[in-house]
Amino acid sequence: PPLIEHGGLVSEATAGSKHLTARYVGVCRAIRDAAASVMPGREEHALEIPSMVDLGEFSRSHRVPARGDLGLADGVPAVGWVGRLDRKKRVEDFLRAASIVRRSRPDARFFVVGGPDAFMPEYELELHALASECGLGGSVEFLGDRSDVPSLLSALDVFVWLSRAEGMPHVIAEAGAARLPVVATRDNGSEQQLQAGVSGLHVPHEDPPAVAGAISSLLEDESLRRRLGTALRGTVERRYSADVVVPQWERVFEEVLVEAGR
């Protein structure tokens, strides 16, 4: 049967021979290009199809009950991060930025959503220790793995993603579906997802003061939050919604099956 490979990391895209691969599908341009580099003479068989978002899971009506569940009073700013607790995701930069933001916004609350990576369970413990060291106390909550991420995102005012060496961060598209302004590092897929100053804010890698500055600028400007969040929602609808992505996969399957029947 024909083989279709699907990858979310550059290292996956270049690993192993591709002579048995009918198509390689990367979730962002950088991964697609990496795969094409090891498919000489048939670079066109390396494709880019992003991860998709079910927009039906996201509703503004979730915001009030979700904030209530988190104990957030009206007007209390909420900033969040979502993902697996993996060192490359630089959650420590989020915590250090939070400690800086609190100097001017002591009312701000910060949420880390996601459980430990099976290969580095100690990282979660290190993050808890860092939060204590930074004096974050009750202003930060580690919520662990959750099945209600769309609702949790609706409770936030700002979303932050500071990873290095990612593919296409699916959670950025989810944040966009929730109409959230996003602060993110420039990293492979995130550069495609966010247009700086239009649908999000980019920050340098491993620079908590810059992250704190971006978060603070959003917390102080509701119109900017709304503008960036609305723009990113539009991007998600055009590029990452299930209605857009599913037909792309259908075309790939149809093409490969036709070729296999020759």
C-alpha positions as semicolon CSV with decimal commas, in nm:
position;residue;x (nm);y (nm);z (nm)
1;P;0,000;0,000;0,000
2;P;0,115;0,361;-0,053
3;L;0,288;0,529;0,239
4;I;0,203;0,883;0,346
5;E;0,431;1,026;0,615
6;H;0,314;1,307;0,839
7;G;0,559;1,508;1,047
8;G;0,561;1,791;1,297
9;L;0,936;1,839;1,343
10;V;1,224;1,918;1,108
11;S;1,423;1,629;1,257
12;E;1,142;1,391;1,162
13;A;1,128;1,528;0,810
14;T;1,494;1,449;0,740
15;A;1,510;1,116;0,924
16;G;1,540;0,803;0,714
17;S;1,498;0,732;0,347
18;K;1,197;0,867;0,164
19;H;1,214;0,634;-0,137
20;L;0,909;0,440;-0,012
21;T;0,714;0,755;0,075
22;A;0,442;0,847;-0,173
23;R;0,390;1,183;-0,001
24;Y;0,544;1,360;0,296
25;V;0,310;1,605;0,467
26;G;0,465;1,863;0,700
27;V;0,258;2,088;0,923
28;C;0,449;2,403;0,824
29;R;0,670;2,536;0,546
30;A;1,000;2,471;0,727
31;I;0,915;2,103;0,774
32;R;0,789;2,067;0,419
33;D;1,112;2,220;0,287
34;A;1,325;1,993;0,507
35;A;1,150;1,685;0,369
36;A;1,185;1,811;0,012
37;S;1,562;1,839;0,064
38;V;1,587;1,461;0,106
39;M;1,349;1,381;-0,181
40;P;1,564;1,478;-0,483
41;G;1,383;1,472;-0,814
42;R;1,039;1,464;-0,656
43;E;1,034;1,760;-0,424
44;E;0,673;1,819;-0,523
45;H;0,579;1,510;-0,322
46;A;0,666;1,700;-0,004
47;L;0,355;1,893;0,093
48;E;0,244;2,139;0,358
49;I;-0,088;2,084;0,533
50;P;-0,137;2,248;0,873
51;S;-0,301;2,100;1,179
52;M;-0,670;2,183;1,186
53;V;-0,899;2,338;1,444
54;D;-1,265;2,256;1,503
55;L;-1,409;2,605;1,535
56;G;-1,730;2,461;1,677
57;E;-1,548;2,394;2,006
58;F;-1,484;2,764;2,064
59;S;-1,752;3,004;2,184
60;R;-1,750;3,339;2,357
61;S;-2,030;3,208;2,577
62;H;-1,773;2,990;2,758
63;R;-1,588;3,290;2,901
64;V;-1,800;3,377;3,206
65;P;-1,840;3,021;3,341
66;A;-1,476;2,937;3,264
67;R;-1,352;3,241;3,453
68;G;-1,581;3,153;3,740
69;D;-1,434;2,803;3,755
70;L;-1,085;2,956;3,779
71;G;-1,189;3,196;4,053
72;L;-1,134;3,504;3,838
73;A;-1,329;3,812;3,942
74;D;-1,442;4,068;3,685
75;G;-1,152;4,275;3,558
76;V;-0,877;4,042;3,680
77;P;-0,633;3,989;3,390
78;A;-0,556;3,627;3,304
79;V;-0,252;3,516;3,104
80;G;-0,197;3,156;3,000
81;W;0,033;2,899;2,848
82;V;-0,082;2,557;2,720
83;G;0,126;2,257;2,621
84;R;0,329;1,958;2,730
85;L;0,588;2,044;2,995
86;D;0,894;1,999;2,776
87;R;1,218;2,197;2,817
88;K;1,217;2,316;2,456
89;K;0,891;2,496;2,528
90;R;1,070;2,731;2,770
91;V;0,797;2,750;3,032
92;E;1,053;2,901;3,269
93;D;1,061;3,211;3,049
94;F;0,685;3,244;3,094
95;L;0,719;3,223;3,472
96;R;1,003;3,475;3,484
97;A;0,804;3,712;3,262
98;A;0,505;3,669;3,494
99;S;0,714;3,777;3,792
100;I;0,810;4,095;3,604
101;V;0,452;4,172;3,496
102;R;0,332;4,144;3,854
103;R;0,546;4,441;3,956
104;S;0,307;4,670;3,770
105;R;0,002;4,440;3,768
106;P;-0,008;4,259;4,103
107;D;-0,367;4,158;4,027
108;A;-0,266;3,953;3,720
109;R;-0,313;3,576;3,727
110;F;-0,111;3,325;3,528
111;F;-0,203;2,971;3,425
112;V;0,013;2,682;3,304
113;V;-0,201;2,416;3,140
114;G;-0,045;2,079;3,060
115;G;0,115;1,776;3,218
116;P;0,476;1,659;3,232
117;D;0,660;1,505;2,940
118;A;0,709;1,133;3,005
119;F;1,080;1,164;2,929
120;M;1,147;1,458;3,162
121;P;0,906;1,443;3,458
122;E;1,153;1,638;3,671
123;Y;1,091;1,951;3,461
124;E;0,748;1,999;3,620
125;L;0,905;1,996;3,966
126;E;1,166;2,247;3,853
127;L;0,893;2,479;3,728
128;H;0,706;2,463;4,057
129;A;1,030;2,544;4,239
130;L;1,098;2,835;4,004
131;A;0,749;2,978;4,058
132;S;0,815;2,976;4,431
133;E;1,161;3,127;4,383
134;C;1,010;3,406;4,172
135;G;0,760;3,485;4,446
136;L;0,461;3,410;4,226
137;G;0,273;3,237;4,506
138;G;-0,100;3,218;4,439
139;S;-0,077;3,430;4,125
140;V;0,024;3,127;3,916
141;E;-0,163;2,798;3,890
142;F;-0,046;2,473;3,733
143;L;-0,364;2,311;3,604
144;G;-0,213;1,989;3,464
145;D;-0,361;1,805;3,168
146;R;-0,708;1,927;3,080
147;S;-0,970;1,812;2,831
148;D;-1,146;2,150;2,827
149;V;-0,875;2,362;2,664
150;P;-1,117;2,559;2,441
151;S;-1,312;2,669;2,749
152;L;-0,994;2,751;2,942
153;L;-0,867;2,964;2,656
154;S;-1,191;3,161;2,658
155;A;-1,116;3,263;3,019
156;L;-0,782;3,423;2,926
157;D;-0,694;3,772;2,812
158;V;-0,349;3,694;2,667
159;F;-0,188;3,373;2,543
160;V;0,188;3,315;2,549
161;W;0,401;3,062;2,355
162;L;0,780;3,073;2,386
163;S;0,903;2,749;2,234
164;R;1,217;2,681;2,034
165;A;1,247;2,429;1,749
166;E;0,875;2,357;1,718
167;G;0,688;2,271;1,403
168;M;0,346;2,433;1,380
169;P;0,219;2,507;1,733
170;H;-0,139;2,384;1,716
171;V;-0,223;2,573;2,033
172;I;-0,154;2,909;1,864
173;A;-0,431;2,830;1,618
174;E;-0,653;2,728;1,910
175;A;-0,578;3,058;2,084
176;G;-0,672;3,233;1,762
177;A;-0,997;3,038;1,746
178;A;-1,066;3,179;2,094
179;R;-0,987;3,530;1,963
180;L;-0,691;3,572;2,196
181;P;-0,394;3,801;2,134
182;V;-0,079;3,588;2,122
183;V;0,277;3,664;2,233
184;A;0,514;3,415;2,069
185;T;0,875;3,354;1,977
186;R;0,967;3,349;1,609
187;D;0,997;2,978;1,542
188;N;0,915;2,786;1,224
189;G;0,535;2,762;1,213
190;S;0,466;3,050;1,450
191;E;0,612;3,288;1,193
192;Q;0,351;3,169;0,946
193;Q;0,068;3,179;1,196
194;L;0,129;3,530;1,328
195;Q;0,183;3,853;1,140
196;A;0,375;4,074;1,380
197;G;0,171;4,370;1,499
198;V;-0,131;4,257;1,299
199;S;-0,238;3,922;1,443
200;G;0,013;3,879;1,725
201;L;0,334;3,997;1,888
202;H;0,671;3,831;1,835
203;V;0,941;3,831;2,103
204;P;1,303;3,709;2,106
205;H;1,391;3,365;2,237
206;E;1,483;3,335;2,605
207;D;1,408;3,700;2,686
208;P;1,163;3,722;2,980
209;P;1,183;4,104;3,003
210;A;1,074;4,133;2,639
211;V;0,795;3,884;2,700
212;A;0,683;4,078;3,006
213;G;0,682;4,399;2,805
214;A;0,463;4,245;2,537
215;I;0,221;4,100;2,793
216;S;0,199;4,431;2,978
217;S;0,134;4,625;2,659
218;L;-0,161;4,397;2,588
219;L;-0,300;4,407;2,940
220;E;-0,300;4,786;2,928
221;D;-0,469;4,813;2,587
222;E;-0,801;4,637;2,543
223;S;-0,845;4,765;2,188
224;L;-0,508;4,618;2,088
225;R;-0,603;4,284;2,242
226;R;-0,929;4,284;2,053
227;R;-0,768;4,385;1,723
228;L;-0,495;4,121;1,735
229;G;-0,734;3,850;1,854
230;T;-0,988;3,926;1,583
231;A;-0,719;3,924;1,314
232;L;-0,582;3,589;1,431
233;R;-0,932;3,442;1,439
234;G;-0,966;3,543;1,075
235;T;-0,637;3,372;0,993
236;V;-0,754;3,053;1,163
237;E;-1,083;3,057;0,973
238;R;-0,902;3,099;0,639
239;R;-0,613;2,857;0,692
240;Y;-0,663;2,618;0,983
241;S;-1,033;2,542;1,018
242;A;-1,148;2,185;0,955
243;D;-1,350;2,308;0,656
244;V;-1,027;2,426;0,492
245;V;-0,784;2,152;0,597
246;V;-0,991;1,836;0,549
247;P;-1,030;1,889;0,171
248;Q;-0,651;1,922;0,143
249;W;-0,608;1,577;0,296
250;E;-0,881;1,436;0,075
251;R;-0,694;1,557;-0,234
252;V;-0,372;1,392;-0,113
253;F;-0,545;1,058;-0,057
254;E;-0,717;1,075;-0,395
255;E;-0,394;1,155;-0,579
256;V;-0,197;0,879;-0,408
257;L;-0,469;0,619;-0,466
258;V;-0,494;0,713;-0,833
259;E;-0,117;0,677;-0,872
260;A;-0,119;0,343;-0,690
261;G;-0,382;0,213;-0,931
262;R;-0,177;0,286;-1,239
